[in-house]
CSV table of C-alpha atoms and ligand atoms in Angstrom, one decimal:
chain,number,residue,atom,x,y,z
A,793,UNK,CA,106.8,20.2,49.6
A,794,UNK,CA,104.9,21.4,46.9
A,795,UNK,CA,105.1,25.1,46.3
A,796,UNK,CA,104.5,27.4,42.7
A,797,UNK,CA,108.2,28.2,42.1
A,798,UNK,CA,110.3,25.2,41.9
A,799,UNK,CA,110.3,23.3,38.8
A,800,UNK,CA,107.9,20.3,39.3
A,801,UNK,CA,109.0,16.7,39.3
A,802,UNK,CA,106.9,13.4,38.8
A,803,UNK,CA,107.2,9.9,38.6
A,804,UNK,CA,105.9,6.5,39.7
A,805,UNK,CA,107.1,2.6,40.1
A,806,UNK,CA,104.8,-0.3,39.9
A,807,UNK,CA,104.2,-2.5,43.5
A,808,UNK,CA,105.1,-5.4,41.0
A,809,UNK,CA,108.4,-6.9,43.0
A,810,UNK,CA,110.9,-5.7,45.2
A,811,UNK,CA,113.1,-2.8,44.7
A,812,UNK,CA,116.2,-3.6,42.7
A,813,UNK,CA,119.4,-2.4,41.5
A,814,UNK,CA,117.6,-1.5,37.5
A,815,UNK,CA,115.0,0.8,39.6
A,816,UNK,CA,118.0,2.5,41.8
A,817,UNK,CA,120.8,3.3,38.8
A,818,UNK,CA,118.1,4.0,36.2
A,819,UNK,CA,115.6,5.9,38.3
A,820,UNK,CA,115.4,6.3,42.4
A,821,UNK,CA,119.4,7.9,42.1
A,822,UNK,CA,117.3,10.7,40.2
A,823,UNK,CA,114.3,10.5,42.5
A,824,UNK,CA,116.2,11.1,45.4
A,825,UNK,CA,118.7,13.8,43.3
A,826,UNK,CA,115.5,15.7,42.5
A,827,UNK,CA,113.9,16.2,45.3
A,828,UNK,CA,116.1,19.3,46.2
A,829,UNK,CA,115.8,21.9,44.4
A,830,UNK,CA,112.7,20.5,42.6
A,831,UNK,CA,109.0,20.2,43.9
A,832,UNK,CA,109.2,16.3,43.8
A,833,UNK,CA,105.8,14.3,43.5
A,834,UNK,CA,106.6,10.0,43.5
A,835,UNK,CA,103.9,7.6,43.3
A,836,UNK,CA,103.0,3.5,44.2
A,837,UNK,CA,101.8,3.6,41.1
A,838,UNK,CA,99.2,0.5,42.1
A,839,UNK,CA,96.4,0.9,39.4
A,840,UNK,CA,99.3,0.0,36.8
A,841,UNK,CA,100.1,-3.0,38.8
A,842,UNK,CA,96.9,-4.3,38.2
A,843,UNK,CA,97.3,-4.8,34.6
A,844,UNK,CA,100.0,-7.9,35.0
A,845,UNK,CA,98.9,-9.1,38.6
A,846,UNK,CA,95.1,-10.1,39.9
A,847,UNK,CA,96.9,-10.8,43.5
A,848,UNK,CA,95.5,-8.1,45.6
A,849,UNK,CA,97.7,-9.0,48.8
A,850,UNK,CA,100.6,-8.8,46.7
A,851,UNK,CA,99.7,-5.6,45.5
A,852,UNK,CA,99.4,-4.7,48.9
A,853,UNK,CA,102.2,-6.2,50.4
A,854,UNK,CA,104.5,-4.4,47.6
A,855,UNK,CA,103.3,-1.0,47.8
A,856,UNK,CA,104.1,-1.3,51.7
A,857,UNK,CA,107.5,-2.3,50.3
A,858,UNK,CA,108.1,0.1,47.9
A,859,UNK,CA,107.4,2.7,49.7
A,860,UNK,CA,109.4,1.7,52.6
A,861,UNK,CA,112.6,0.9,50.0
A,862,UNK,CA,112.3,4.1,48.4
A,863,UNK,CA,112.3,6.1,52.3
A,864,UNK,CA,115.0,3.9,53.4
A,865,UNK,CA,117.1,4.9,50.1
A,866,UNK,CA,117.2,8.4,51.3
A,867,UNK,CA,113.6,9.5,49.9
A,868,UNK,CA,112.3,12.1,52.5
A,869,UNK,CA,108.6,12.9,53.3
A,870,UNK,CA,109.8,16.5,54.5
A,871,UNK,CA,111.0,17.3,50.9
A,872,UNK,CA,109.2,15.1,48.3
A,873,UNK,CA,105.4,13.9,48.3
A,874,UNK,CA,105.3,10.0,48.2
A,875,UNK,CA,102.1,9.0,47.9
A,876,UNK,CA,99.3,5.5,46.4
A,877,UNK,CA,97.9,6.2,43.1
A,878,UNK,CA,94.9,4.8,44.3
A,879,UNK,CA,94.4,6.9,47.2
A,880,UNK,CA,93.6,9.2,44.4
A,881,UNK,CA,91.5,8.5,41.9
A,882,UNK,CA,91.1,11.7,40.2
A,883,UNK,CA,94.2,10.0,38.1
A,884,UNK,CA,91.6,7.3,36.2
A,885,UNK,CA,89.1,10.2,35.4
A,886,UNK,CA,91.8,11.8,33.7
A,887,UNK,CA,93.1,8.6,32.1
A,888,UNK,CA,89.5,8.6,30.9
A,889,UNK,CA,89.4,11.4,29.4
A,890,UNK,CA,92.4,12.1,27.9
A,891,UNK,CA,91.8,8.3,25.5
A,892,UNK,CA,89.0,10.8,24.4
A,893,UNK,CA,91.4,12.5,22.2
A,894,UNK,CA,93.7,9.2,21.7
A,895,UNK,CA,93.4,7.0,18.6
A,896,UNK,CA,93.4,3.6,19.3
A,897,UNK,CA,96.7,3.1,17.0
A,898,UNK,CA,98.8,5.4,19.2
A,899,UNK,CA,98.6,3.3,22.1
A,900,UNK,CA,98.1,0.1,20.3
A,901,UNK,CA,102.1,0.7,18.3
A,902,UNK,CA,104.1,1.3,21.5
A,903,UNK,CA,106.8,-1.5,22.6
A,904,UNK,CA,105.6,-2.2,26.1
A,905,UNK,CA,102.0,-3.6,25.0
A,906,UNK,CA,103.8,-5.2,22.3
A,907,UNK,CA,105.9,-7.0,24.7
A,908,UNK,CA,103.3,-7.9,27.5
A,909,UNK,CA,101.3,-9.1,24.5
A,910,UNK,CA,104.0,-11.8,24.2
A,911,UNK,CA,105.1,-12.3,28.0
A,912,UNK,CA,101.2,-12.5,29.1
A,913,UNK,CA,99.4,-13.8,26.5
A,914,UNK,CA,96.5,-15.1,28.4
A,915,UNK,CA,95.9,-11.9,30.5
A,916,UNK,CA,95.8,-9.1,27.2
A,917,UNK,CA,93.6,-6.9,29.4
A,918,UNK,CA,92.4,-3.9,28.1
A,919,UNK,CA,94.2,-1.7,30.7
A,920,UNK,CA,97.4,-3.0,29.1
A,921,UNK,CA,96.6,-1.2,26.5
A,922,UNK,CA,95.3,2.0,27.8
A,923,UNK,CA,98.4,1.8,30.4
A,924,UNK,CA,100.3,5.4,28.7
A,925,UNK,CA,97.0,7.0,28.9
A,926,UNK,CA,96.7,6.7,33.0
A,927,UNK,CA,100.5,7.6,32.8
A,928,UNK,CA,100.3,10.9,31.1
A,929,UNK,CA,96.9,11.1,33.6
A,930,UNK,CA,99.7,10.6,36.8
A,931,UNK,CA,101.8,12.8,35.2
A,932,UNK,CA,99.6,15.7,33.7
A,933,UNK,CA,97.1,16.2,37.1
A,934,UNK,CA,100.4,17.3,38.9
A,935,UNK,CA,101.4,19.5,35.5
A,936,UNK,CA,104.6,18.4,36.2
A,937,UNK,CA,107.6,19.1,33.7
A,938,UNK,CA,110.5,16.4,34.8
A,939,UNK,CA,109.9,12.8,34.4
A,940,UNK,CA,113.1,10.8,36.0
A,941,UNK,CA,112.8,7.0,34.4
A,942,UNK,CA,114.5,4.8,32.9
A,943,UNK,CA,114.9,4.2,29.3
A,944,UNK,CA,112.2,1.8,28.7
A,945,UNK,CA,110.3,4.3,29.9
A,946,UNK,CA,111.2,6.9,26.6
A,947,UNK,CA,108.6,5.9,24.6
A,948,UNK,CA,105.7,6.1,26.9
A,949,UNK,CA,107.3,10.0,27.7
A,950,UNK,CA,107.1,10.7,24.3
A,951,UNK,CA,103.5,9.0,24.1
A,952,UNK,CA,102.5,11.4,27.2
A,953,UNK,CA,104.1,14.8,24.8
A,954,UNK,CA,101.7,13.8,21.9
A,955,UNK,CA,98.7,13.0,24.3
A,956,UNK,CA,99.0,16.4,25.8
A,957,UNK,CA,99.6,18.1,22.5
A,958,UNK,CA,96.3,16.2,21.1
A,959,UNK,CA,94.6,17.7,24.3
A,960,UNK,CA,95.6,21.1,24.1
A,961,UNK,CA,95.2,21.9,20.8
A,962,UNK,CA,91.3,20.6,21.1
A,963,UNK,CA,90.5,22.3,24.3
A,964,UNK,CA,93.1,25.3,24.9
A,965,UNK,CA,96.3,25.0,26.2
A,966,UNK,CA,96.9,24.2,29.9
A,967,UNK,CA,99.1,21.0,30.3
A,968,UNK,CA,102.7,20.6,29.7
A,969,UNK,CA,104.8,18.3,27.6
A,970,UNK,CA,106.7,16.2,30.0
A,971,UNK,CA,110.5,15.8,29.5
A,972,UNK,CA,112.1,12.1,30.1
A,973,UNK,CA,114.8,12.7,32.8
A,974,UNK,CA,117.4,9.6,32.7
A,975,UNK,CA,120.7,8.8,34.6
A,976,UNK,CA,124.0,8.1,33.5
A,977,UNK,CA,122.9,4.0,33.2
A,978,UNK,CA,119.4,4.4,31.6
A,979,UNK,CA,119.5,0.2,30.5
A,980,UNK,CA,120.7,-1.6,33.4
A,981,UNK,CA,120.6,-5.2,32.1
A,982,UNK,CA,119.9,-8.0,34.4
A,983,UNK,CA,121.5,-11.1,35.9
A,984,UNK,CA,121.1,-12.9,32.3
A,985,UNK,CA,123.6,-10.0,30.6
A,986,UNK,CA,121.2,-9.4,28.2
A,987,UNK,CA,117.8,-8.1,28.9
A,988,UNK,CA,116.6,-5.0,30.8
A,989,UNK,CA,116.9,-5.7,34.5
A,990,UNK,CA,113.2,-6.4,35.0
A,991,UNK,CA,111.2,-8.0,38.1
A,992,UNK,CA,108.8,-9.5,35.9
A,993,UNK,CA,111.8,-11.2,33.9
A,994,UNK,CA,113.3,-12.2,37.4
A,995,UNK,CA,117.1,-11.4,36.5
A,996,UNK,CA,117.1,-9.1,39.2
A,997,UNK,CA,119.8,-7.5,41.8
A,998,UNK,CA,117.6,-6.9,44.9
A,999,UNK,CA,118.6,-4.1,47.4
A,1000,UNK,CA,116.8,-5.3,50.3
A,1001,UNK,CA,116.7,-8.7,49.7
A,1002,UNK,CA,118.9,-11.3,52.6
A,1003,UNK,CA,122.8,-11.2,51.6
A,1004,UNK,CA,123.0,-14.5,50.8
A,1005,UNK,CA,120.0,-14.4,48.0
A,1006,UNK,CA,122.0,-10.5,46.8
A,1007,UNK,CA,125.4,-13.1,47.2
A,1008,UNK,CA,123.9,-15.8,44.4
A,1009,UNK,CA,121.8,-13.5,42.5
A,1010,UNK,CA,125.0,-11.1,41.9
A,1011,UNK,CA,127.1,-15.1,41.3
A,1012,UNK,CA,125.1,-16.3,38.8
A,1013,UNK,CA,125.1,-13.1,36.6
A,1014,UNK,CA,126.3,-13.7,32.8
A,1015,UNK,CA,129.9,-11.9,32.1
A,1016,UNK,CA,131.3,-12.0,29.0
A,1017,UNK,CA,130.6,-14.7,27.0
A,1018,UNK,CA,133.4,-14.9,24.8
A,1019,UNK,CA,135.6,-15.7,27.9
A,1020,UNK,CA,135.6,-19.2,28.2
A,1021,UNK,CA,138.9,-19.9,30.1
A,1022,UNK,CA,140.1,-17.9,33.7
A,1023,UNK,CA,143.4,-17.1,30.9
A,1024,UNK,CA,141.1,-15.5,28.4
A,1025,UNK,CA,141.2,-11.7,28.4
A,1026,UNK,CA,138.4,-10.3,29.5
A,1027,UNK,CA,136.3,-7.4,27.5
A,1028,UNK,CA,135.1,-4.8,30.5
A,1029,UNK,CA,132.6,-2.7,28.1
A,1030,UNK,CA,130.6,-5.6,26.7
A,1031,UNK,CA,130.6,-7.8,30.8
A,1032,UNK,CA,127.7,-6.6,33.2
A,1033,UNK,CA,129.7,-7.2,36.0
A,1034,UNK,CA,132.7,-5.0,34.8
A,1035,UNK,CA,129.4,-2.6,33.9
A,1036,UNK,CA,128.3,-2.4,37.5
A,1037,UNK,CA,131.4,-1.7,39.2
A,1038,UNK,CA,131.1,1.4,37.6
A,1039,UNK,CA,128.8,2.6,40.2
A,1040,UNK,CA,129.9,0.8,43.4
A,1041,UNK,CA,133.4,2.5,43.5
A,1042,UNK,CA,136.0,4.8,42.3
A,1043,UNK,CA,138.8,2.3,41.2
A,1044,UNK,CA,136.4,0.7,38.4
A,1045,UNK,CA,139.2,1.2,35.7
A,1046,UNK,CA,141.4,-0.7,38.0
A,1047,UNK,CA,139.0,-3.5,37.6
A,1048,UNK,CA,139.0,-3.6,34.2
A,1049,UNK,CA,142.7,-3.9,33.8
A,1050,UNK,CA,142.9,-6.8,35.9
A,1051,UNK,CA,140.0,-8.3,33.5
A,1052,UNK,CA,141.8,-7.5,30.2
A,1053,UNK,CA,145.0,-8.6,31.4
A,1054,UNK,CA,143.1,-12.2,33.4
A,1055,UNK,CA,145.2,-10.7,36.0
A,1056,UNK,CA,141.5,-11.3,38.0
A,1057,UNK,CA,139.1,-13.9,36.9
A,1058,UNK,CA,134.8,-13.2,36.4
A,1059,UNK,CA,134.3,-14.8,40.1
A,1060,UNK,CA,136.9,-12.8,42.1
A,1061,UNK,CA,135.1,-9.6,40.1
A,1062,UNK,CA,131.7,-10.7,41.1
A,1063,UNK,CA,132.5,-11.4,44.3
A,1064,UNK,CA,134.3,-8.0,45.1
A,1065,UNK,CA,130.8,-6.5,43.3
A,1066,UNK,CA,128.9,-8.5,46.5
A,1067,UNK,CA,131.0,-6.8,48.4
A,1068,UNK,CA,130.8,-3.6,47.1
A,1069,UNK,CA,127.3,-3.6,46.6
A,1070,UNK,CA,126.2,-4.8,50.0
A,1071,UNK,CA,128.7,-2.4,51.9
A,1072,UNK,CA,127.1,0.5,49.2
A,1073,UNK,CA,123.3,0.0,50.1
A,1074,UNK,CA,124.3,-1.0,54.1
A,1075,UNK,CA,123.1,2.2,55.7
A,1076,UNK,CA,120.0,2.0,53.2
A,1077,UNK,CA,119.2,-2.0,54.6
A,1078,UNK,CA,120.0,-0.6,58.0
A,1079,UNK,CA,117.4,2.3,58.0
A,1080,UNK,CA,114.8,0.1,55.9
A,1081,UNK,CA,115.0,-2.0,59.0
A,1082,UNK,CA,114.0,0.4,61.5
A,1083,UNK,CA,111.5,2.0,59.1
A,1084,UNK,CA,109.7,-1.2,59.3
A,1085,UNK,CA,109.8,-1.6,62.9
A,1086,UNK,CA,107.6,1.9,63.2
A,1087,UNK,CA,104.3,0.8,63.3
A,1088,UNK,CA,101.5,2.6,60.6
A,1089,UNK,CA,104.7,4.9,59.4
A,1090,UNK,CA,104.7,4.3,56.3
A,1091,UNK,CA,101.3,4.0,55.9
A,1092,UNK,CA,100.8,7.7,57.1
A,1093,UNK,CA,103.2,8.8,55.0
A,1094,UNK,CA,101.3,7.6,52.1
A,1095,UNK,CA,97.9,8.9,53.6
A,1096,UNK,CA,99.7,12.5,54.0
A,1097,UNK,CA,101.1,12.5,50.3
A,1098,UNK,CA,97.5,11.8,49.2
A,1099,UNK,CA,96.0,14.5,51.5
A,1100,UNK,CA,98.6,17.3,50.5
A,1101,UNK,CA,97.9,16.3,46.2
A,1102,UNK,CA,94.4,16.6,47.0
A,1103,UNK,CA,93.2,20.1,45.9
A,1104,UNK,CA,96.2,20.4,42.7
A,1105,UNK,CA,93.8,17.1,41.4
A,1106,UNK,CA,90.8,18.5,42.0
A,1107,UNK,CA,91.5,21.9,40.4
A,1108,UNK,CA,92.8,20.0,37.4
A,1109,UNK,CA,90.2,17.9,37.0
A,1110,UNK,CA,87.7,21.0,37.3
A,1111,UNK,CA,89.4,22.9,34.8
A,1112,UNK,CA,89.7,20.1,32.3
A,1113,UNK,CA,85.6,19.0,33.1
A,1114,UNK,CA,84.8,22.9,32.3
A,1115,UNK,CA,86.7,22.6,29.0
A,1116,UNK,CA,85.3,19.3,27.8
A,1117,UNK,CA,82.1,20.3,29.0
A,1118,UNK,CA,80.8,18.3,31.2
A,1119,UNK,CA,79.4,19.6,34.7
B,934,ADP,P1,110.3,-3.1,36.4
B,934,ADP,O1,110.7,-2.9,35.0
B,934,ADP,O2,111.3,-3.9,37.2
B,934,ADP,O3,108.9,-3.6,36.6
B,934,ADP,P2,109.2,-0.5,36.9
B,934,ADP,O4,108.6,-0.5,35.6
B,934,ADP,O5,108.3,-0.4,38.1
B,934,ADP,O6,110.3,-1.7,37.1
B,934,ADP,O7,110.2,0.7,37.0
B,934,ADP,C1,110.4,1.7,38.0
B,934,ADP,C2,111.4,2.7,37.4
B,934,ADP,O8,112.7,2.1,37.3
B,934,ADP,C3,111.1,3.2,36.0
B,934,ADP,O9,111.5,4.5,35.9
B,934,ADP,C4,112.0,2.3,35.1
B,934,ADP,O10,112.3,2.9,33.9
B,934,ADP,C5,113.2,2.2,36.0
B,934,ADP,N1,113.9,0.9,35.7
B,934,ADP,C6,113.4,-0.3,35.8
B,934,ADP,N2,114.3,-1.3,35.4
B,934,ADP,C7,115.3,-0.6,35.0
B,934,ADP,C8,116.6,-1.0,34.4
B,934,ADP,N3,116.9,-2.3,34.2
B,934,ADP,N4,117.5,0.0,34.0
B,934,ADP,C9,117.2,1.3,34.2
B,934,ADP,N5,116.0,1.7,34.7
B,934,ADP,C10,115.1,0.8,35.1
């Protein structure tokens, strides 16, 4: 629960898709890590999803889903806030007026707009662009210090330092810079071997999805290319699947032997990954399914998160009003 002392945590996922294994090993690991010992704030960041999807069941159905993957992954109500960026608005007044003190080439240079710019090219909203300003918003209302992400996400931190520099140094200092906070596997590339696990790419790993779609996404991912025959040796630190087992046991190095030596072939390692993967997020599938059979549980959650953030917003937003005069 929020208190003064503890160091303050903050970060958000977009109700874009379903929870996968890129949002677990580069963020949720830390979500969960932090919220001992930390006062943990985590958001359904569903204003951001609006800038790549006009669906607004889908938006709804996936913040329901979210939420309920992150709970069932060991997030716990009694110890972090969870809560729907919408449910508290006080973020896009801040969005607002922070861009007062952003020039349009800051926000205009960073990769992520670049890249929707090309993956959406007939939906360039304007809320693409302004997307780091309502970021820093999500982050700076809460004044929050740690900022667990993954590494796609280092650019936008660093946006969010200068934003709140730019801010401070006009109107007095009051927020602070926040610090990326990244896992041991910042860059978890996807099914294709190549790119950032993404749902919008859709070379995902789900963690909730049915074991035979986990089975055939985890099948069809791309190992090392150079190994064309099952007699090749294989190369462990370039192949995704060698990657992965990494996290999903202690005997990883074991793994790679029997790939260097083509002792084990790429579909006897991808299946033992299946394996190893499904048995690893069992108890989080398990307890997702009983979440789901409480009715209204998650959305009360969700309400209460909102309700407890409610007067650290609005005392925020009043200070930062009196500053910029307005009121
Ligand atoms: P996506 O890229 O699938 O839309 P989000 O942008 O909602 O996911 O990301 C939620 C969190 O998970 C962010 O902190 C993001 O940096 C992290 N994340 C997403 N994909 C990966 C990945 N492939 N590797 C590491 N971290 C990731």
């Amino acid at each position: 629960m929020t208190t003064e002392t503890l160091p303050r945590v903050f970060s958000g996922v977009q109700p874009s898709g379903l929870p996968h294994v890129g949002n677990y090993l580069g963020a949720f690991r830390n979500y969960i890590a932090m919220q001992d010992g930390h006062d943990a704030i985590y958001c359904i960041v569903d204003y951001h999803a609006l800038t790549s999807t006009h669906d607004s069941e889908l938006i709804r159905r996936n913040t329901h889903e979210m939420a309920l993957g992150l709970l069932a992954l060991g997030l716990d109500p009694e110890k972090a806030v969870l809560f729907r960026q919408s449910d508290r608005p006080e973020h896009a007044e801040l969005a607002y007026l922070l861009s007062t003190v952003v020039p349009v080439s800051w926000v205009e240079r960073t990769p992520s707009f670049k890249e929707k710019k090309r993956t959406q090219p007939d939906d360039v909203n304007h809320a693409l662009l302004t997307y780091p300003v309502l970021q820093t918003a999500d982050i700076a209302i809460y004044h929050a210090r740690y900022v667990p992400v993954g590494k796609d996400q280092a650019a936008h931190l660093e946006l969010a330092r200068e934003i709140v520099r730019a801010w401070n140094a006009r109107y007095g200092d009051y927020f602070v810079e926040p610090e990326a906070v990244f896992t041991d596997s910042p860059v978890v590339r996807g099914t294709d071997g190549v790119q950032k696990m993404s749902k919008s790419l859709g070379n995902v790993v789900e963690i909730f999805g049915d074991e035979a779609v986990i089975r055939k996404q985890i099948m069809s991912m791309v190992t090392d290319t150079q190994r064309v025959l099952r007699t090749d040796p294989g190369r462990p630190e370039v192949c995704n699947v060698c990657q992965l087992h990494r996290f999903f046991g202690d005997d990883y190095e074991l793994i790679w032997d029997g790939e260097r030596t083509a002792r084990t072939g790429c579909v006897d390692t991808k299946r033992l990954l299946a394996d190893r993967m499904l048995t690893f997020f069992a108890e989080a599938r398990e307890r997702r399914r009983e979440l789901e059979a409480k009715p209204g549980y998650v959305e009360e959650v969700l309400r209460a998160g909102a309700e407890t953030l409610a007067p650290m917003a609005a005392e925020t937003l009043r200070v930062v009003r009196d500053r910029m005069g307005l009121g």
